[in-house]
Amino acid sequence: MTGFAGDAFVLDRLMIVRLLMTVVLLGLFMYAMRNPRLVPRGVQNVVEMFLDFVRIHISEEILGKEQGRRFLPIIATIFFSVVAMNLPAIIPGLNISPNARIGFPLVLALLGYVTFIYAGSKRYGFAKFVKASVVIPNLPPALHLLVVPIELVSTFILRPATLTIRLMANMLAGHLILVLLFSATNFFFWQFNGWSLMAVGTSLVSVAFTLFELLVIFLQAYIFALLVAVYIDLALHAESH
């Protein structure tokens, strides 16, 4: 671990993995779109398939065609960033997701947070957007004393917090389970004489859970991007609260 400026900026293993995956992700898109064809093939085709998935099944599905295309760059950035930072969890030699530590999930959650506040403020003005988001029409005045603080916390504090914690906790839990399974395999095979058959069992379970973790990697990216799209849609329709 090395640092500078009194360790205010520390470059540890997780940060190196983050930088590596950022370079890989940018390199993938630059390579795929270096000479785009009308009829895509190869890497361009794969990248466009994933982009179409985000556009059709997340962005336009939640926001409609017009607003979906408007916010597609943000939603796609979040989706691909989550996938890229989750993949090291199952890559030999890396073996940990940068999203297992709170920093990067928090950055993505704040990006979604700023986006949905921008969307609502752009449409209604900031003050009117906040009022429409926390004040439920036709409630008895006395109930507003209870409901407004709840809505304020739910909308402007819990949303980014739950986005951050959900992603971090899932990837951290997956990492810990894989560590335990592969450690058990090593223990039974090399250190616990007479239990080599158990090592075969834990190896099979480890492989199976690695495949399951691959599903989780994409599922977490889908859920994160989907929730950001939902929050943007709620901001765009705050008056129908």
JSON list of C-alpha atoms in Angstrom, two decimals:
[
{"chain": "A", "resi": 1, "resn": "MET", "atom": "CA", "xyz": [0.00, 0.00, 0.00]},
{"chain": "A", "resi": 2, "resn": "THR", "atom": "CA", "xyz": [1.39, 3.40, -0.98]},
{"chain": "A", "resi": 3, "resn": "GLY", "atom": "CA", "xyz": [0.07, 6.85, -0.41]},
{"chain": "A", "resi": 4, "resn": "PHE", "atom": "CA", "xyz": [0.90, 10.53, -0.65]},
{"chain": "A", "resi": 5, "resn": "ALA", "atom": "CA", "xyz": [-0.32, 13.80, 0.85]},
{"chain": "A", "resi": 6, "resn": "GLY", "atom": "CA", "xyz": [-0.32, 12.20, 4.28]},
{"chain": "A", "resi": 7, "resn": "ASP", "atom": "CA", "xyz": [-2.12, 9.10, 2.98]},
{"chain": "A", "resi": 8, "resn": "ALA", "atom": "CA", "xyz": [-5.10, 11.24, 1.96]},
{"chain": "A", "resi": 9, "resn": "PHE", "atom": "CA", "xyz": [-4.96, 9.33, -1.33]},
{"chain": "A", "resi": 10, "resn": "VAL", "atom": "CA", "xyz": [-4.09, 5.67, -0.85]},
{"chain": "A", "resi": 11, "resn": "LEU", "atom": "CA", "xyz": [-3.47, 3.28, -3.71]},
{"chain": "A", "resi": 12, "resn": "ASP", "atom": "CA", "xyz": [-4.21, -0.18, -2.35]},
{"chain": "A", "resi": 13, "resn": "ARG", "atom": "CA", "xyz": [-5.14, -3.45, -4.08]},
{"chain": "A", "resi": 14, "resn": "LEU", "atom": "CA", "xyz": [-8.81, -2.57, -4.45]},
{"chain": "A", "resi": 15, "resn": "MET", "atom": "CA", "xyz": [-8.02, 0.81, -5.98]},
{"chain": "A", "resi": 16, "resn": "ILE", "atom": "CA", "xyz": [-5.62, -0.83, -8.43]},
{"chain": "A", "resi": 17, "resn": "VAL", "atom": "CA", "xyz": [-8.39, -3.28, -9.44]},
{"chain": "A", "resi": 18, "resn": "ARG", "atom": "CA", "xyz": [-10.79, -0.35, -9.89]},
{"chain": "A", "resi": 19, "resn": "LEU", "atom": "CA", "xyz": [-8.33, 1.48, -12.12]},
{"chain": "A", "resi": 20, "resn": "LEU", "atom": "CA", "xyz": [-7.64, -1.70, -14.08]},
{"chain": "A", "resi": 21, "resn": "MET", "atom": "CA", "xyz": [-11.33, -2.40, -14.71]},
{"chain": "A", "resi": 22, "resn": "THR", "atom": "CA", "xyz": [-11.94, 1.23, -15.66]},
{"chain": "A", "resi": 23, "resn": "VAL", "atom": "CA", "xyz": [-9.20, 0.98, -18.30]},
{"chain": "A", "resi": 24, "resn": "VAL", "atom": "CA", "xyz": [-10.62, -2.37, -19.50]},
{"chain": "A", "resi": 25, "resn": "LEU", "atom": "CA", "xyz": [-14.16, -0.95, -19.77]},
{"chain": "A", "resi": 26, "resn": "LEU", "atom": "CA", "xyz": [-13.05, 2.18, -21.62]},
{"chain": "A", "resi": 27, "resn": "GLY", "atom": "CA", "xyz": [-10.78, 0.10, -23.87]},
{"chain": "A", "resi": 28, "resn": "LEU", "atom": "CA", "xyz": [-13.63, -2.28, -24.69]},
{"chain": "A", "resi": 29, "resn": "PHE", "atom": "CA", "xyz": [-15.93, 0.53, -25.84]},
{"chain": "A", "resi": 30, "resn": "MET", "atom": "CA", "xyz": [-13.18, 2.32, -27.73]},
{"chain": "A", "resi": 31, "resn": "TYR", "atom": "CA", "xyz": [-12.23, -0.91, -29.52]},
{"chain": "A", "resi": 32, "resn": "ALA", "atom": "CA", "xyz": [-15.86, -1.87, -30.25]},
{"chain": "A", "resi": 33, "resn": "MET", "atom": "CA", "xyz": [-16.77, 1.56, -31.63]},
{"chain": "A", "resi": 34, "resn": "ARG", "atom": "CA", "xyz": [-13.48, 2.42, -33.34]},
{"chain": "A", "resi": 35, "resn": "ASN", "atom": "CA", "xyz": [-15.02, 1.78, -36.74]},
{"chain": "A", "resi": 36, "resn": "PRO", "atom": "CA", "xyz": [-18.77, 1.27, -36.23]},
{"chain": "A", "resi": 37, "resn": "ARG", "atom": "CA", "xyz": [-20.63, -0.60, -38.95]},
{"chain": "A", "resi": 38, "resn": "LEU", "atom": "CA", "xyz": [-24.28, -0.28, -39.91]},
{"chain": "A", "resi": 39, "resn": "VAL", "atom": "CA", "xyz": [-24.58, -4.04, -39.50]},
{"chain": "A", "resi": 40, "resn": "PRO", "atom": "CA", "xyz": [-22.52, -4.73, -36.37]},
{"chain": "A", "resi": 41, "resn": "ARG", "atom": "CA", "xyz": [-20.39, -7.81, -35.92]},
{"chain": "A", "resi": 42, "resn": "GLY", "atom": "CA", "xyz": [-17.83, -9.13, -33.50]},
{"chain": "A", "resi": 43, "resn": "VAL", "atom": "CA", "xyz": [-17.17, -7.06, -30.39]},
{"chain": "A", "resi": 44, "resn": "GLN", "atom": "CA", "xyz": [-19.33, -4.20, -31.69]},
{"chain": "A", "resi": 45, "resn": "ASN", "atom": "CA", "xyz": [-22.27, -6.58, -31.94]},
{"chain": "A", "resi": 46, "resn": "VAL", "atom": "CA", "xyz": [-21.80, -7.80, -28.35]},
{"chain": "A", "resi": 47, "resn": "VAL", "atom": "CA", "xyz": [-21.52, -4.26, -26.97]},
{"chain": "A", "resi": 48, "resn": "GLU", "atom": "CA", "xyz": [-24.56, -3.08, -28.91]},
{"chain": "A", "resi": 49, "resn": "MET", "atom": "CA", "xyz": [-26.58, -6.06, -27.65]},
{"chain": "A", "resi": 50, "resn": "PHE", "atom": "CA", "xyz": [-25.90, -5.03, -24.06]},
{"chain": "A", "resi": 51, "resn": "LEU", "atom": "CA", "xyz": [-26.61, -1.37, -24.87]},
{"chain": "A", "resi": 52, "resn": "ASP", "atom": "CA", "xyz": [-29.92, -2.37, -26.45]},
{"chain": "A", "resi": 53, "resn": "PHE", "atom": "CA", "xyz": [-30.74, -4.42, -23.36]},
{"chain": "A", "resi": 54, "resn": "VAL", "atom": "CA", "xyz": [-30.20, -1.37, -21.13]},
{"chain": "A", "resi": 55, "resn": "ARG", "atom": "CA", "xyz": [-32.07, 0.91, -23.50]},
{"chain": "A", "resi": 56, "resn": "ILE", "atom": "CA", "xyz": [-35.11, -1.31, -24.09]},
{"chain": "A", "resi": 57, "resn": "HIS", "atom": "CA", "xyz": [-35.49, -3.24, -20.84]},
{"chain": "A", "resi": 58, "resn": "ILE", "atom": "CA", "xyz": [-34.43, -0.58, -18.34]},
{"chain": "A", "resi": 59, "resn": "SER", "atom": "CA", "xyz": [-34.38, 2.95, -19.69]},
{"chain": "A", "resi": 60, "resn": "GLU", "atom": "CA", "xyz": [-37.32, 2.98, -22.12]},
{"chain": "A", "resi": 61, "resn": "GLU", "atom": "CA", "xyz": [-39.29, 0.39, -20.14]},
{"chain": "A", "resi": 62, "resn": "ILE", "atom": "CA", "xyz": [-39.39, 2.69, -17.10]},
{"chain": "A", "resi": 63, "resn": "LEU", "atom": "CA", "xyz": [-39.09, 6.17, -18.58]},
{"chain": "A", "resi": 64, "resn": "GLY", "atom": "CA", "xyz": [-40.67, 5.81, -22.02]},
{"chain": "A", "resi": 65, "resn": "LYS", "atom": "CA", "xyz": [-38.94, 6.38, -25.32]},
{"chain": "A", "resi": 66, "resn": "GLU", "atom": "CA", "xyz": [-38.34, 10.13, -25.09]},
{"chain": "A", "resi": 67, "resn": "GLN", "atom": "CA", "xyz": [-37.11, 10.34, -21.49]},
{"chain": "A", "resi": 68, "resn": "GLY", "atom": "CA", "xyz": [-35.48, 6.91, -21.79]},
{"chain": "A", "resi": 69, "resn": "ARG", "atom": "CA", "xyz": [-33.21, 8.09, -24.57]},
{"chain": "A", "resi": 70, "resn": "ARG", "atom": "CA", "xyz": [-32.53, 11.33, -22.70]},
{"chain": "A", "resi": 71, "resn": "PHE", "atom": "CA", "xyz": [-31.25, 9.56, -19.58]},
{"chain": "A", "resi": 72, "resn": "LEU", "atom": "CA", "xyz": [-29.77, 6.50, -21.33]},
{"chain": "A", "resi": 73, "resn": "PRO", "atom": "CA", "xyz": [-26.14, 7.72, -21.04]},
{"chain": "A", "resi": 74, "resn": "ILE", "atom": "CA", "xyz": [-26.39, 7.92, -17.24]},
{"chain": "A", "resi": 75, "resn": "ILE", "atom": "CA", "xyz": [-28.27, 4.64, -16.84]},
{"chain": "A", "resi": 76, "resn": "ALA", "atom": "CA", "xyz": [-25.94, 2.79, -19.23]},
{"chain": "A", "resi": 77, "resn": "THR", "atom": "CA", "xyz": [-22.87, 4.22, -17.48]},
{"chain": "A", "resi": 78, "resn": "ILE", "atom": "CA", "xyz": [-24.17, 2.95, -14.14]},
{"chain": "A", "resi": 79, "resn": "PHE", "atom": "CA", "xyz": [-25.05, -0.49, -15.55]},
{"chain": "A", "resi": 80, "resn": "PHE", "atom": "CA", "xyz": [-21.69, -1.10, -17.24]},
{"chain": "A", "resi": 81, "resn": "SER", "atom": "CA", "xyz": [-19.73, 0.35, -14.32]},
{"chain": "A", "resi": 82, "resn": "VAL", "atom": "CA", "xyz": [-21.43, -2.02, -11.88]},
{"chain": "A", "resi": 83, "resn": "VAL", "atom": "CA", "xyz": [-20.78, -5.00, -14.17]},
{"chain": "A", "resi": 84, "resn": "ALA", "atom": "CA", "xyz": [-17.14, -4.02, -14.68]},
{"chain": "A", "resi": 85, "resn": "MET", "atom": "CA", "xyz": [-16.51, -3.55, -10.96]},
{"chain": "A", "resi": 86, "resn": "ASN", "atom": "CA", "xyz": [-18.32, -6.77, -10.03]},
{"chain": "A", "resi": 87, "resn": "LEU", "atom": "CA", "xyz": [-16.54, -9.07, -12.49]},
{"chain": "A", "resi": 88, "resn": "PRO", "atom": "CA", "xyz": [-13.17, -9.17, -10.63]},
{"chain": "A", "resi": 89, "resn": "ALA", "atom": "CA", "xyz": [-14.99, -11.17, -7.91]},
{"chain": "A", "resi": 90, "resn": "ILE", "atom": "CA", "xyz": [-14.70, -14.27, -10.13]},
{"chain": "A", "resi": 91, "resn": "ILE", "atom": "CA", "xyz": [-11.54, -13.45, -12.10]},
{"chain": "A", "resi": 92, "resn": "PRO", "atom": "CA", "xyz": [-8.58, -15.57, -10.92]},
{"chain": "A", "resi": 93, "resn": "GLY", "atom": "CA", "xyz": [-5.80, -13.39, -9.53]},
{"chain": "A", "resi": 94, "resn": "LEU", "atom": "CA", "xyz": [-8.16, -10.54, -8.70]},
{"chain": "A", "resi": 95, "resn": "ASN", "atom": "CA", "xyz": [-10.75, -12.44, -6.66]},
{"chain": "A", "resi": 96, "resn": "ILE", "atom": "CA", "xyz": [-12.56, -9.49, -5.15]},
{"chain": "A", "resi": 97, "resn": "SER", "atom": "CA", "xyz": [-15.15, -7.01, -6.35]},
{"chain": "A", "resi": 98, "resn": "PRO", "atom": "CA", "xyz": [-14.23, -3.33, -5.88]},
{"chain": "A", "resi": 99, "resn": "ASN", "atom": "CA", "xyz": [-17.92, -2.89, -5.08]},
{"chain": "A", "resi": 100, "resn": "ALA", "atom": "CA", "xyz": [-17.37, -4.94, -1.90]},
{"chain": "A", "resi": 101, "resn": "ARG", "atom": "CA", "xyz": [-16.05, -1.71, -0.35]},
{"chain": "A", "resi": 102, "resn": "ILE", "atom": "CA", "xyz": [-18.41, 1.23, 0.03]},
{"chain": "A", "resi": 103, "resn": "GLY", "atom": "CA", "xyz": [-16.53, 3.86, -2.00]},
{"chain": "A", "resi": 104, "resn": "PHE", "atom": "CA", "xyz": [-17.52, 3.01, -5.57]},
{"chain": "A", "resi": 105, "resn": "PRO", "atom": "CA", "xyz": [-21.15, 1.97, -4.80]},
{"chain": "A", "resi": 106, "resn": "LEU", "atom": "CA", "xyz": [-21.49, 5.32, -3.00]},
{"chain": "A", "resi": 107, "resn": "VAL", "atom": "CA", "xyz": [-20.16, 7.21, -6.04]},
{"chain": "A", "resi": 108, "resn": "LEU", "atom": "CA", "xyz": [-22.67, 5.45, -8.33]},
{"chain": "A", "resi": 109, "resn": "ALA", "atom": "CA", "xyz": [-25.51, 6.03, -5.85]},
{"chain": "A", "resi": 110, "resn": "LEU", "atom": "CA", "xyz": [-24.63, 9.74, -5.68]},
{"chain": "A", "resi": 111, "resn": "LEU", "atom": "CA", "xyz": [-24.60, 9.88, -9.49]},
{"chain": "A", "resi": 112, "resn": "GLY", "atom": "CA", "xyz": [-28.13, 8.45, -9.54]},
{"chain": "A", "resi": 113, "resn": "TYR", "atom": "CA", "xyz": [-29.12, 10.78, -6.68]},
{"chain": "A", "resi": 114, "resn": "VAL", "atom": "CA", "xyz": [-27.90, 13.91, -8.46]},
{"chain": "A", "resi": 115, "resn": "THR", "atom": "CA", "xyz": [-29.57, 12.75, -11.69]},
{"chain": "A", "resi": 116, "resn": "PHE", "atom": "CA", "xyz": [-33.04, 12.27, -10.23]},
{"chain": "A", "resi": 117, "resn": "ILE", "atom": "CA", "xyz": [-32.85, 15.58, -8.33]},
{"chain": "A", "resi": 118, "resn": "TYR", "atom": "CA", "xyz": [-31.74, 17.28, -11.56]},
{"chain": "A", "resi": 119, "resn": "ALA", "atom": "CA", "xyz": [-34.61, 15.64, -13.47]},
{"chain": "A", "resi": 120, "resn": "GLY", "atom": "CA", "xyz": [-37.21, 16.82, -10.97]},
{"chain": "A", "resi": 121, "resn": "SER", "atom": "CA", "xyz": [-35.71, 20.28, -10.55]},
{"chain": "A", "resi": 122, "resn": "LYS", "atom": "CA", "xyz": [-35.46, 20.77, -14.31]},
{"chain": "A", "resi": 123, "resn": "ARG", "atom": "CA", "xyz": [-39.14, 19.97, -14.74]},
{"chain": "A", "resi": 124, "resn": "TYR", "atom": "CA", "xyz": [-40.66, 21.71, -11.72]},
{"chain": "A", "resi": 125, "resn": "GLY", "atom": "CA", "xyz": [-37.98, 23.92, -10.20]},
{"chain": "A", "resi": 126, "resn": "PHE", "atom": "CA", "xyz": [-36.10, 22.74, -7.11]},
{"chain": "A", "resi": 127, "resn": "ALA", "atom": "CA", "xyz": [-38.45, 24.07, -4.41]},
{"chain": "A", "resi": 128, "resn": "LYS", "atom": "CA", "xyz": [-41.60, 22.85, -6.16]},
{"chain": "A", "resi": 129, "resn": "PHE", "atom": "CA", "xyz": [-39.99, 19.45, -6.82]},
{"chain": "A", "resi": 130, "resn": "VAL", "atom": "CA", "xyz": [-39.05, 18.98, -3.16]},
{"chain": "A", "resi": 131, "resn": "LYS", "atom": "CA", "xyz": [-42.53, 20.05, -2.04]},
{"chain": "A", "resi": 132, "resn": "ALA", "atom": "CA", "xyz": [-44.23, 17.71, -4.53]},
{"chain": "A", "resi": 133, "resn": "SER", "atom": "CA", "xyz": [-41.97, 14.85, -3.42]},
{"chain": "A", "resi": 134, "resn": "VAL", "atom": "CA", "xyz": [-42.65, 15.12, 0.32]},
{"chain": "A", "resi": 135, "resn": "VAL", "atom": "CA", "xyz": [-46.13, 16.63, 0.61]},
{"chain": "A", "resi": 136, "resn": "ILE", "atom": "CA", "xyz": [-48.99, 14.21, -0.07]},
{"chain": "A", "resi": 137, "resn": "PRO", "atom": "CA", "xyz": [-52.11, 16.04, -1.27]},
{"chain": "A", "resi": 138, "resn": "ASN", "atom": "CA", "xyz": [-55.44, 15.90, 0.58]},
{"chain": "A", "resi": 139, "resn": "LEU", "atom": "CA", "xyz": [-53.99, 14.76, 3.89]},
{"chain": "A", "resi": 140, "resn": "PRO", "atom": "CA", "xyz": [-55.34, 16.30, 7.11]},
{"chain": "A", "resi": 141, "resn": "PRO", "atom": "CA", "xyz": [-52.96, 19.13, 8.13]},
{"chain": "A", "resi": 142, "resn": "ALA", "atom": "CA", "xyz": [-51.98, 17.43, 11.38]},
{"chain": "A", "resi": 143, "resn": "LEU", "atom": "CA", "xyz": [-50.75, 14.34, 9.52]},
{"chain": "A", "resi": 144, "resn": "HIS", "atom": "CA", "xyz": [-48.27, 16.42, 7.53]},
{"chain": "A", "resi": 145, "resn": "LEU", "atom": "CA", "xyz": [-46.23, 16.81, 10.72]},
{"chain": "A", "resi": 146, "resn": "LEU", "atom": "CA", "xyz": [-45.68, 13.05, 10.64]},
{"chain": "A", "resi": 147, "resn": "VAL", "atom": "CA", "xyz": [-45.70, 12.29, 6.93]},
{"chain": "A", "resi": 148, "resn": "VAL", "atom": "CA", "xyz": [-43.45, 15.08, 5.59]},
{"chain": "A", "resi": 149, "resn": "PRO", "atom": "CA", "xyz": [-40.36, 14.07, 7.64]},
{"chain": "A", "resi": 150, "resn": "ILE", "atom": "CA", "xyz": [-40.91, 10.41, 6.69]},
{"chain": "A", "resi": 151, "resn": "GLU", "atom": "CA", "xyz": [-41.17, 11.27, 2.99]},
{"chain": "A", "resi": 152, "resn": "LEU", "atom": "CA", "xyz": [-38.16, 13.59, 3.22]},
{"chain": "A", "resi": 153, "resn": "VAL", "atom": "CA", "xyz": [-35.96, 10.90, 4.75]},
{"chain": "A", "resi": 154, "resn": "SER", "atom": "CA", "xyz": [-37.31, 8.18, 2.44]},
{"chain": "A", "resi": 155, "resn": "THR", "atom": "CA", "xyz": [-36.84, 10.19, -0.76]},
{"chain": "A", "resi": 156, "resn": "PHE", "atom": "CA", "xyz": [-33.65, 12.16, -0.17]},
{"chain": "A", "resi": 157, "resn": "ILE", "atom": "CA", "xyz": [-31.67, 10.04, 2.32]},
{"chain": "A", "resi": 158, "resn": "LEU", "atom": "CA", "xyz": [-32.73, 6.39, 2.15]},
{"chain": "A", "resi": 159, "resn": "ARG", "atom": "CA", "xyz": [-32.68, 6.11, -1.64]},
{"chain": "A", "resi": 160, "resn": "PRO", "atom": "CA", "xyz": [-28.92, 6.66, -2.10]},
{"chain": "A", "resi": 161, "resn": "ALA", "atom": "CA", "xyz": [-28.20, 4.82, 1.16]},
{"chain": "A", "resi": 162, "resn": "THR", "atom": "CA", "xyz": [-30.11, 1.68, 0.16]},
{"chain": "A", "resi": 163, "resn": "LEU", "atom": "CA", "xyz": [-28.59, 1.71, -3.34]},
{"chain": "A", "resi": 164, "resn": "THR", "atom": "CA", "xyz": [-25.11, 1.84, -1.82]},
{"chain": "A", "resi": 165, "resn": "ILE", "atom": "CA", "xyz": [-25.63, -0.75, 0.90]},
{"chain": "A", "resi": 166, "resn": "ARG", "atom": "CA", "xyz": [-27.49, -3.25, -1.31]},
{"chain": "A", "resi": 167, "resn": "LEU", "atom": "CA", "xyz": [-24.71, -3.41, -3.89]},
{"chain": "A", "resi": 168, "resn": "MET", "atom": "CA", "xyz": [-21.85, -3.43, -1.38]},
{"chain": "A", "resi": 169, "resn": "ALA", "atom": "CA", "xyz": [-23.44, -6.03, 0.91]},
{"chain": "A", "resi": 170, "resn": "ASN", "atom": "CA", "xyz": [-24.27, -8.45, -1.90]},
{"chain": "A", "resi": 171, "resn": "MET", "atom": "CA", "xyz": [-20.80, -8.35, -3.40]},
{"chain": "A", "resi": 172, "resn": "LEU", "atom": "CA", "xyz": [-19.08, -8.55, -0.02]},
{"chain": "A", "resi": 173, "resn": "ALA", "atom": "CA", "xyz": [-21.22, -11.53, 0.99]},
{"chain": "A", "resi": 174, "resn": "GLY", "atom": "CA", "xyz": [-20.47, -13.32, -2.28]},
{"chain": "A", "resi": 175, "resn": "HIS", "atom": "CA", "xyz": [-16.75, -12.71, -1.85]},
{"chain": "A", "resi": 176, "resn": "LEU", "atom": "CA", "xyz": [-16.76, -14.07, 1.69]},
{"chain": "A", "resi": 177, "resn": "ILE", "atom": "CA", "xyz": [-18.65, -17.22, 0.68]},
{"chain": "A", "resi": 178, "resn": "LEU", "atom": "CA", "xyz": [-16.21, -17.91, -2.15]},
{"chain": "A", "resi": 179, "resn": "VAL", "atom": "CA", "xyz": [-13.26, -17.38, 0.19]},
{"chain": "A", "resi": 180, "resn": "LEU", "atom": "CA", "xyz": [-14.74, -19.86, 2.68]},
{"chain": "A", "resi": 181, "resn": "LEU", "atom": "CA", "xyz": [-15.47, -22.49, 0.02]},
{"chain": "A", "resi": 182, "resn": "PHE", "atom": "CA", "xyz": [-12.03, -22.35, -1.60]},
{"chain": "A", "resi": 183, "resn": "SER", "atom": "CA", "xyz": [-10.35, -22.23, 1.81]},
{"chain": "A", "resi": 184, "resn": "ALA", "atom": "CA", "xyz": [-12.27, -25.35, 2.81]},
{"chain": "A", "resi": 185, "resn": "THR", "atom": "CA", "xyz": [-11.13, -27.07, -0.38]},
{"chain": "A", "resi": 186, "resn": "ASN", "atom": "CA", "xyz": [-7.50, -26.21, 0.38]},
{"chain": "A", "resi": 187, "resn": "PHE", "atom": "CA", "xyz": [-7.88, -27.38, 3.99]},
{"chain": "A", "resi": 188, "resn": "PHE", "atom": "CA", "xyz": [-9.46, -30.75, 3.17]},
{"chain": "A", "resi": 189, "resn": "PHE", "atom": "CA", "xyz": [-7.07, -31.52, 0.30]},
{"chain": "A", "resi": 190, "resn": "TRP", "atom": "CA", "xyz": [-3.72, -30.42, 1.73]},
{"chain": "A", "resi": 191, "resn": "GLN", "atom": "CA", "xyz": [-4.01, -30.28, 5.51]},
{"chain": "A", "resi": 192, "resn": "PHE", "atom": "CA", "xyz": [-6.66, -32.74, 6.66]},
{"chain": "A", "resi": 193, "resn": "ASN", "atom": "CA", "xyz": [-5.38, -36.20, 5.74]},
{"chain": "A", "resi": 194, "resn": "GLY", "atom": "CA", "xyz": [-8.08, -38.68, 4.81]},
{"chain": "A", "resi": 195, "resn": "TRP", "atom": "CA", "xyz": [-10.61, -36.02, 3.83]},
{"chain": "A", "resi": 196, "resn": "SER", "atom": "CA", "xyz": [-9.60, -35.54, 0.19]},
{"chain": "A", "resi": 197, "resn": "LEU", "atom": "CA", "xyz": [-13.06, -36.67, -0.94]},
{"chain": "A", "resi": 198, "resn": "MET", "atom": "CA", "xyz": [-14.51, -33.70, 0.93]},
{"chain": "A", "resi": 199, "resn": "ALA", "atom": "CA", "xyz": [-12.21, -31.45, -1.10]},
{"chain": "A", "resi": 200, "resn": "VAL", "atom": "CA", "xyz": [-13.88, -32.74, -4.28]},
{"chain": "A", "resi": 201, "resn": "GLY", "atom": "CA", "xyz": [-17.28, -31.85, -2.84]},
{"chain": "A", "resi": 202, "resn": "THR", "atom": "CA", "xyz": [-16.26, -28.34, -1.78]},
{"chain": "A", "resi": 203, "resn": "SER", "atom": "CA", "xyz": [-14.57, -27.82, -5.18]},
{"chain": "A", "resi": 204, "resn": "LEU", "atom": "CA", "xyz": [-17.81, -28.64, -6.99]},
{"chain": "A", "resi": 205, "resn": "VAL", "atom": "CA", "xyz": [-19.77, -26.35, -4.68]},
{"chain": "A", "resi": 206, "resn": "SER", "atom": "CA", "xyz": [-17.19, -23.61, -5.25]},
{"chain": "A", "resi": 207, "resn": "VAL", "atom": "CA", "xyz": [-17.56, -23.87, -9.03]},
{"chain": "A", "resi": 208, "resn": "ALA", "atom": "CA", "xyz": [-21.35, -23.90, -8.75]},
{"chain": "A", "resi": 209, "resn": "PHE", "atom": "CA", "xyz": [-21.35, -20.84, -6.51]},
{"chain": "A", "resi": 210, "resn": "THR", "atom": "CA", "xyz": [-18.94, -19.06, -8.88]},
{"chain": "A", "resi": 211, "resn": "LEU", "atom": "CA", "xyz": [-21.48, -19.54, -11.68]},
{"chain": "A", "resi": 212, "resn": "PHE", "atom": "CA", "xyz": [-24.20, -18.28, -9.36]},
{"chain": "A", "resi": 213, "resn": "GLU", "atom": "CA", "xyz": [-22.04, -15.27, -8.53]},
{"chain": "A", "resi": 214, "resn": "LEU", "atom": "CA", "xyz": [-21.76, -14.54, -12.25]},
{"chain": "A", "resi": 215, "resn": "LEU", "atom": "CA", "xyz": [-25.56, -14.32, -12.34]},
{"chain": "A", "resi": 216, "resn": "VAL", "atom": "CA", "xyz": [-25.51, -12.04, -9.28]},
{"chain": "A", "resi": 217, "resn": "ILE", "atom": "CA", "xyz": [-22.96, -9.77, -10.97]},
{"chain": "A", "resi": 218, "resn": "PHE", "atom": "CA", "xyz": [-25.35, -8.97, -13.81]},
{"chain": "A", "resi": 219, "resn": "LEU", "atom": "CA", "xyz": [-28.45, -9.04, -11.60]},
{"chain": "A", "resi": 220, "resn": "GLN", "atom": "CA", "xyz": [-26.99, -6.40, -9.27]},
{"chain": "A", "resi": 221, "resn": "ALA", "atom": "CA", "xyz": [-26.14, -4.18, -12.24]},
{"chain": "A", "resi": 222, "resn": "TYR", "atom": "CA", "xyz": [-29.68, -4.59, -13.58]},
{"chain": "A", "resi": 223, "resn": "ILE", "atom": "CA", "xyz": [-31.30, -3.81, -10.21]},
{"chain": "A", "resi": 224, "resn": "PHE", "atom": "CA", "xyz": [-29.08, -0.79, -9.56]},
{"chain": "A", "resi": 225, "resn": "ALA", "atom": "CA", "xyz": [-29.73, 0.72, -12.99]},
{"chain": "A", "resi": 226, "resn": "LEU", "atom": "CA", "xyz": [-33.44, -0.14, -12.80]},
{"chain": "A", "resi": 227, "resn": "LEU", "atom": "CA", "xyz": [-33.86, 1.59, -9.43]},
{"chain": "A", "resi": 228, "resn": "VAL", "atom": "CA", "xyz": [-32.08, 4.70, -10.69]},
{"chain": "A", "resi": 229, "resn": "ALA", "atom": "CA", "xyz": [-34.47, 4.76, -13.66]},
{"chain": "A", "resi": 230, "resn": "VAL", "atom": "CA", "xyz": [-37.44, 4.35, -11.30]},
{"chain": "A", "resi": 231, "resn": "TYR", "atom": "CA", "xyz": [-36.22, 7.23, -9.11]},
{"chain": "A", "resi": 232, "resn": "ILE", "atom": "CA", "xyz": [-35.80, 9.44, -12.17]},
{"chain": "A", "resi": 233, "resn": "ASP", "atom": "CA", "xyz": [-39.32, 8.56, -13.29]},
{"chain": "A", "resi": 234, "resn": "LEU", "atom": "CA", "xyz": [-40.72, 9.38, -9.84]},
{"chain": "A", "resi": 235, "resn": "ALA", "atom": "CA", "xyz": [-38.92, 12.73, -9.97]},
{"chain": "A", "resi": 236, "resn": "LEU", "atom": "CA", "xyz": [-40.36, 13.49, -13.41]},
{"chain": "A", "resi": 237, "resn": "HIS", "atom": "CA", "xyz": [-43.86, 12.74, -12.11]},
{"chain": "A", "resi": 238, "resn": "ALA", "atom": "CA", "xyz": [-43.51, 14.17, -8.61]},
{"chain": "A", "resi": 239, "resn": "GLU", "atom": "CA", "xyz": [-46.78, 16.10, -8.86]},
{"chain": "A", "resi": 240, "resn": "SER", "atom": "CA", "xyz": [-48.71, 12.83, -9.23]},
{"chain": "A", "resi": 241, "resn": "HIS", "atom": "CA", "xyz": [-47.25, 11.70, -5.87]}
]
